[in-house]
């Protein structure tokens, strides 16, 4: 049920000028990893003291997110709740 709701939300925002509901800051519980999903389809990831450790673009399809880093590697994740993102073995929370 939750997945159906999240897919519907993603489809609705894809058709509008309103930023996607997942845009914003996502952090690990210890705040060591921080992903900022920007409204223009780009992201910036901070790790510890490195504020711009990784940068690139992302796309969201339903609850699935795919990342393409500017240095060439890729990653993905899944929004398992509106405020919880599982990514590369980490759990990030909306800040």
PDB file of N, CA, C and O in Angstrom, residues 39-73:
ATOM      1  N   UNK A  39      16.591  20.380  -6.479  1.00  0.00           N
ATOM      2  CA  UNK A  39      15.419  20.315  -7.359  1.00  0.00           C
ATOM      3  C   UNK A  39      15.757  20.206  -8.842  1.00  0.00           C
ATOM      4  O   UNK A  39      14.916  19.811  -9.637  1.00  0.00           O
ATOM      5  N   UNK A  40      16.987  20.508  -9.230  1.00  0.00           N
ATOM      6  CA  UNK A  40      17.378  20.462 -10.645  1.00  0.00           C
ATOM      7  C   UNK A  40      17.903  19.095 -11.085  1.00  0.00           C
ATOM      8  O   UNK A  40      18.449  18.952 -12.171  1.00  0.00           O
ATOM      9  N   UNK A  41      17.738  18.062 -10.229  1.00  0.00           N
ATOM     10  CA  UNK A  41      18.199  16.721 -10.583  1.00  0.00           C
ATOM     11  C   UNK A  41      19.655  16.461 -10.277  1.00  0.00           C
ATOM     12  O   UNK A  41      20.215  15.441 -10.684  1.00  0.00           O
ATOM     13  N   UNK A  42      20.287  17.343  -9.558  1.00  0.00           N
ATOM     14  CA  UNK A  42      21.674  17.162  -9.125  1.00  0.00           C
ATOM     15  C   UNK A  42      21.695  16.854  -7.635  1.00  0.00           C
ATOM     16  O   UNK A  42      20.739  17.141  -6.914  1.00  0.00           O
ATOM     17  N   UNK A  43      22.809  16.243  -7.195  1.00  0.00           N
ATOM     18  CA  UNK A  43      22.976  15.989  -5.765  1.00  0.00           C
ATOM     19  C   UNK A  43      24.389  16.361  -5.351  1.00  0.00           C
ATOM     20  O   UNK A  43      25.315  16.421  -6.170  1.00  0.00           O
ATOM     21  N   UNK A  44      24.538  16.624  -4.070  1.00  0.00           N
ATOM     22  CA  UNK A  44      25.842  16.855  -3.450  1.00  0.00           C
ATOM     23  C   UNK A  44      25.883  15.969  -2.211  1.00  0.00           C
ATOM     24  O   UNK A  44      24.953  15.981  -1.406  1.00  0.00           O
ATOM     25  N   UNK A  45      26.957  15.185  -2.080  1.00  0.00           N
ATOM     26  CA  UNK A  45      27.108  14.319  -0.912  1.00  0.00           C
ATOM     27  C   UNK A  45      28.301  14.781  -0.098  1.00  0.00           C
ATOM     28  O   UNK A  45      29.399  14.951  -0.635  1.00  0.00           O
ATOM     29  N   UNK A  46      28.067  14.982   1.189  1.00  0.00           N
ATOM     30  CA  UNK A  46      29.137  15.311   2.124  1.00  0.00           C
ATOM     31  C   UNK A  46      29.438  14.070   2.952  1.00  0.00           C
ATOM     32  O   UNK A  46      28.530  13.294   3.282  1.00  0.00           O
ATOM     33  N   UNK A  47      30.721  13.877   3.251  1.00  0.00           N
ATOM     34  CA  UNK A  47      31.162  12.763   4.096  1.00  0.00           C
ATOM     35  C   UNK A  47      32.095  13.307   5.166  1.00  0.00           C
ATOM     36  O   UNK A  47      33.181  13.776   4.852  1.00  0.00           O
ATOM     37  N   UNK A  48      31.638  13.253   6.397  1.00  0.00           N
ATOM     38  CA  UNK A  48      32.440  13.791   7.490  1.00  0.00           C
ATOM     39  C   UNK A  48      32.714  15.273   7.266  1.00  0.00           C
ATOM     40  O   UNK A  48      31.809  16.056   7.065  1.00  0.00           O
ATOM     41  N   UNK A  49      33.995  15.633   7.236  1.00  0.00           N
ATOM     42  CA  UNK A  49      34.398  17.031   7.047  1.00  0.00           C
ATOM     43  C   UNK A  49      34.432  17.446   5.575  1.00  0.00           C
ATOM     44  O   UNK A  49      34.551  18.629   5.270  1.00  0.00           O
ATOM     45  N   UNK A  50      34.359  16.481   4.655  1.00  0.00           N
ATOM     46  CA  UNK A  50      34.379  16.796   3.217  1.00  0.00           C
ATOM     47  C   UNK A  50      32.984  17.184   2.767  1.00  0.00           C
ATOM     48  O   UNK A  50      32.129  16.337   2.548  1.00  0.00           O
ATOM     49  N   UNK A  51      32.752  18.470   2.611  1.00  0.00           N
ATOM     50  CA  UNK A  51      31.415  18.971   2.283  1.00  0.00           C
ATOM     51  C   UNK A  51      30.967  18.618   0.871  1.00  0.00           C
ATOM     52  O   UNK A  51      29.796  18.483   0.615  1.00  0.00           O
ATOM     53  N   UNK A  52      31.856  18.491  -0.070  1.00  0.00           N
ATOM     54  CA  UNK A  52      31.495  18.148  -1.443  1.00  0.00           C
ATOM     55  C   UNK A  52      32.294  16.926  -1.888  1.00  0.00           C
ATOM     56  O   UNK A  52      33.006  16.966  -2.875  1.00  0.00           O
ATOM     57  N   UNK A  53      32.113  15.835  -1.138  1.00  0.00           N
ATOM     58  CA  UNK A  53      32.865  14.617  -1.436  1.00  0.00           C
ATOM     59  C   UNK A  53      32.469  14.037  -2.788  1.00  0.00           C
ATOM     60  O   UNK A  53      33.319  13.560  -3.537  1.00  0.00           O
ATOM     61  N   UNK A  54      31.175  14.075  -3.091  1.00  0.00           N
ATOM     62  CA  UNK A  54      30.660  13.560  -4.365  1.00  0.00           C
ATOM     63  C   UNK A  54      29.573  14.479  -4.882  1.00  0.00           C
ATOM     64  O   UNK A  54      28.810  15.046  -4.106  1.00  0.00           O
ATOM     65  N   UNK A  55      29.519  14.598  -6.200  1.00  0.00           N
ATOM     66  CA  UNK A  55      28.480  15.393  -6.849  1.00  0.00           C
ATOM     67  C   UNK A  55      28.080  14.700  -8.135  1.00  0.00           C
ATOM     68  O   UNK A  55      28.887  14.012  -8.751  1.00  0.00           O
ATOM     69  N   UNK A  56      26.861  14.880  -8.531  1.00  0.00           N
ATOM     70  CA  UNK A  56      26.404  14.287  -9.775  1.00  0.00           C
ATOM     71  C   UNK A  56      24.929  14.523  -9.983  1.00  0.00           C
ATOM     72  O   UNK A  56      24.350  15.440  -9.426  1.00  0.00           O
ATOM     73  N   UNK A  57      24.332  13.648 -10.787  1.00  0.00           N
ATOM     74  CA  UNK A  57      22.902  13.794 -11.061  1.00  0.00           C
ATOM     75  C   UNK A  57      22.168  12.581 -10.514  1.00  0.00           C
ATOM     76  O   UNK A  57      22.781  11.542 -10.219  1.00  0.00           O
ATOM     77  N   UNK A  58      20.881  12.729 -10.362  1.00  0.00           N
ATOM     78  CA  UNK A  58      20.054  11.627  -9.893  1.00  0.00           C
ATOM     79  C   UNK A  58      18.726  11.647 -10.623  1.00  0.00           C
ATOM     80  O   UNK A  58      18.308  12.674 -11.161  1.00  0.00           O
ATOM     81  N   UNK A  59      18.077  10.482 -10.638  1.00  0.00           N
ATOM     82  CA  UNK A  59      16.717  10.358 -11.159  1.00  0.00           C
ATOM     83  C   UNK A  59      15.931   9.492 -10.198  1.00  0.00           C
ATOM     84  O   UNK A  59      16.455   8.507  -9.666  1.00  0.00           O
ATOM     85  N   UNK A  60      14.679   9.866  -9.990  1.00  0.00           N
ATOM     86  CA  UNK A  60      13.793   9.105  -9.124  1.00  0.00           C
ATOM     87  C   UNK A  60      12.666   8.546  -9.970  1.00  0.00           C
ATOM     88  O   UNK A  60      12.032   9.271 -10.743  1.00  0.00           O
ATOM     89  N   UNK A  61      12.427   7.253  -9.819  1.00  0.00           N
ATOM     90  CA  UNK A  61      11.330   6.583 -10.501  1.00  0.00           C
ATOM     91  C   UNK A  61      10.529   5.848  -9.432  1.00  0.00           C
ATOM     92  O   UNK A  61      10.966   4.798  -8.947  1.00  0.00           O
ATOM     93  N   UNK A  62       9.407   6.404  -9.045  1.00  0.00           N
ATOM     94  CA  UNK A  62       8.630   5.833  -7.944  1.00  0.00           C
ATOM     95  C   UNK A  62       9.392   5.983  -6.652  1.00  0.00           C
ATOM     96  O   UNK A  62       9.660   7.091  -6.208  1.00  0.00           O
ATOM     97  N   UNK A  63       9.777   4.869  -6.049  1.00  0.00           N
ATOM     98  CA  UNK A  63      10.542   4.899  -4.797  1.00  0.00           C
ATOM     99  C   UNK A  63      12.016   4.572  -5.020  1.00  0.00           C
ATOM    100  O   UNK A  63      12.781   4.492  -4.068  1.00  0.00           O
ATOM    101  N   UNK A  64      12.412   4.386  -6.273  1.00  0.00           N
ATOM    102  CA  UNK A  64      13.784   4.014  -6.625  1.00  0.00           C
ATOM    103  C   UNK A  64      14.557   5.256  -7.044  1.00  0.00           C
ATOM    104  O   UNK A  64      14.059   6.077  -7.807  1.00  0.00           O
ATOM    105  N   UNK A  65      15.778   5.409  -6.534  1.00  0.00           N
ATOM    106  CA  UNK A  65      16.642   6.523  -6.925  1.00  0.00           C
ATOM    107  C   UNK A  65      17.932   5.958  -7.505  1.00  0.00           C
ATOM    108  O   UNK A  65      18.490   4.988  -6.983  1.00  0.00           O
ATOM    109  N   UNK A  66      18.370   6.567  -8.579  1.00  0.00           N
ATOM    110  CA  UNK A  66      19.626   6.180  -9.219  1.00  0.00           C
ATOM    111  C   UNK A  66      20.521   7.408  -9.283  1.00  0.00           C
ATOM    112  O   UNK A  66      20.059   8.504  -9.600  1.00  0.00           O
ATOM    113  N   UNK A  67      21.801   7.211  -8.961  1.00  0.00           N
ATOM    114  CA  UNK A  67      22.792   8.283  -8.936  1.00  0.00           C
ATOM    115  C   UNK A  67      23.856   8.036  -9.997  1.00  0.00           C
ATOM    116  O   UNK A  67      24.301   6.912 -10.179  1.00  0.00           O
ATOM    117  N   UNK A  68      24.299   9.110 -10.655  1.00  0.00           N
ATOM    118  CA  UNK A  68      25.441   9.076 -11.571  1.00  0.00           C
ATOM    119  C   UNK A  68      26.404  10.150 -11.099  1.00  0.00           C
ATOM    120  O   UNK A  68      26.157  11.345 -11.285  1.00  0.00           O
ATOM    121  N   UNK A  69      27.500   9.733 -10.489  1.00  0.00           N
ATOM    122  CA  UNK A  69      28.479  10.679  -9.985  1.00  0.00           C
ATOM    123  C   UNK A  69      29.277  11.276 -11.140  1.00  0.00           C
ATOM    124  O   UNK A  69      29.527  10.602 -12.146  1.00  0.00           O
ATOM    125  N   UNK A  70      29.679  12.523 -11.003  1.00  0.00           N
ATOM    126  CA  UNK A  70      30.460  13.192 -12.044  1.00  0.00           C
ATOM    127  C   UNK A  70      31.786  12.495 -12.320  1.00  0.00           C
ATOM    128  O   UNK A  70      32.349  12.640 -13.403  1.00  0.00           O
ATOM    129  N   UNK A  71      32.295  11.720 -11.362  1.00  0.00           N
ATOM    130  CA  UNK A  71      33.562  11.014 -11.565  1.00  0.00           C
ATOM    131  C   UNK A  71      33.372   9.688 -12.301  1.00  0.00           C
ATOM    132  O   UNK A  71      34.347   9.035 -12.634  1.00  0.00           O
ATOM    133  N   UNK A  72      32.106   9.279 -12.536  1.00  0.00           N
ATOM    134  CA  UNK A  72      31.867   8.109 -13.355  1.00  0.00           C
ATOM    135  C   UNK A  72      31.206   6.911 -12.688  1.00  0.00           C
ATOM    136  O   UNK A  72      30.755   6.004 -13.372  1.00  0.00           O
ATOM    137  N   UNK A  73      31.138   6.873 -11.360  1.00  0.00           N
ATOM    138  CA  UNK A  73      30.504   5.689 -10.766  1.00  0.00           C
ATOM    139  C   UNK A  73      29.003   5.913 -10.586  1.00  0.00           C
ATOM    140  O   UNK A  73      28.518   7.032 -10.631  1.00  0.00           O
TER     141      UNK A  73
END
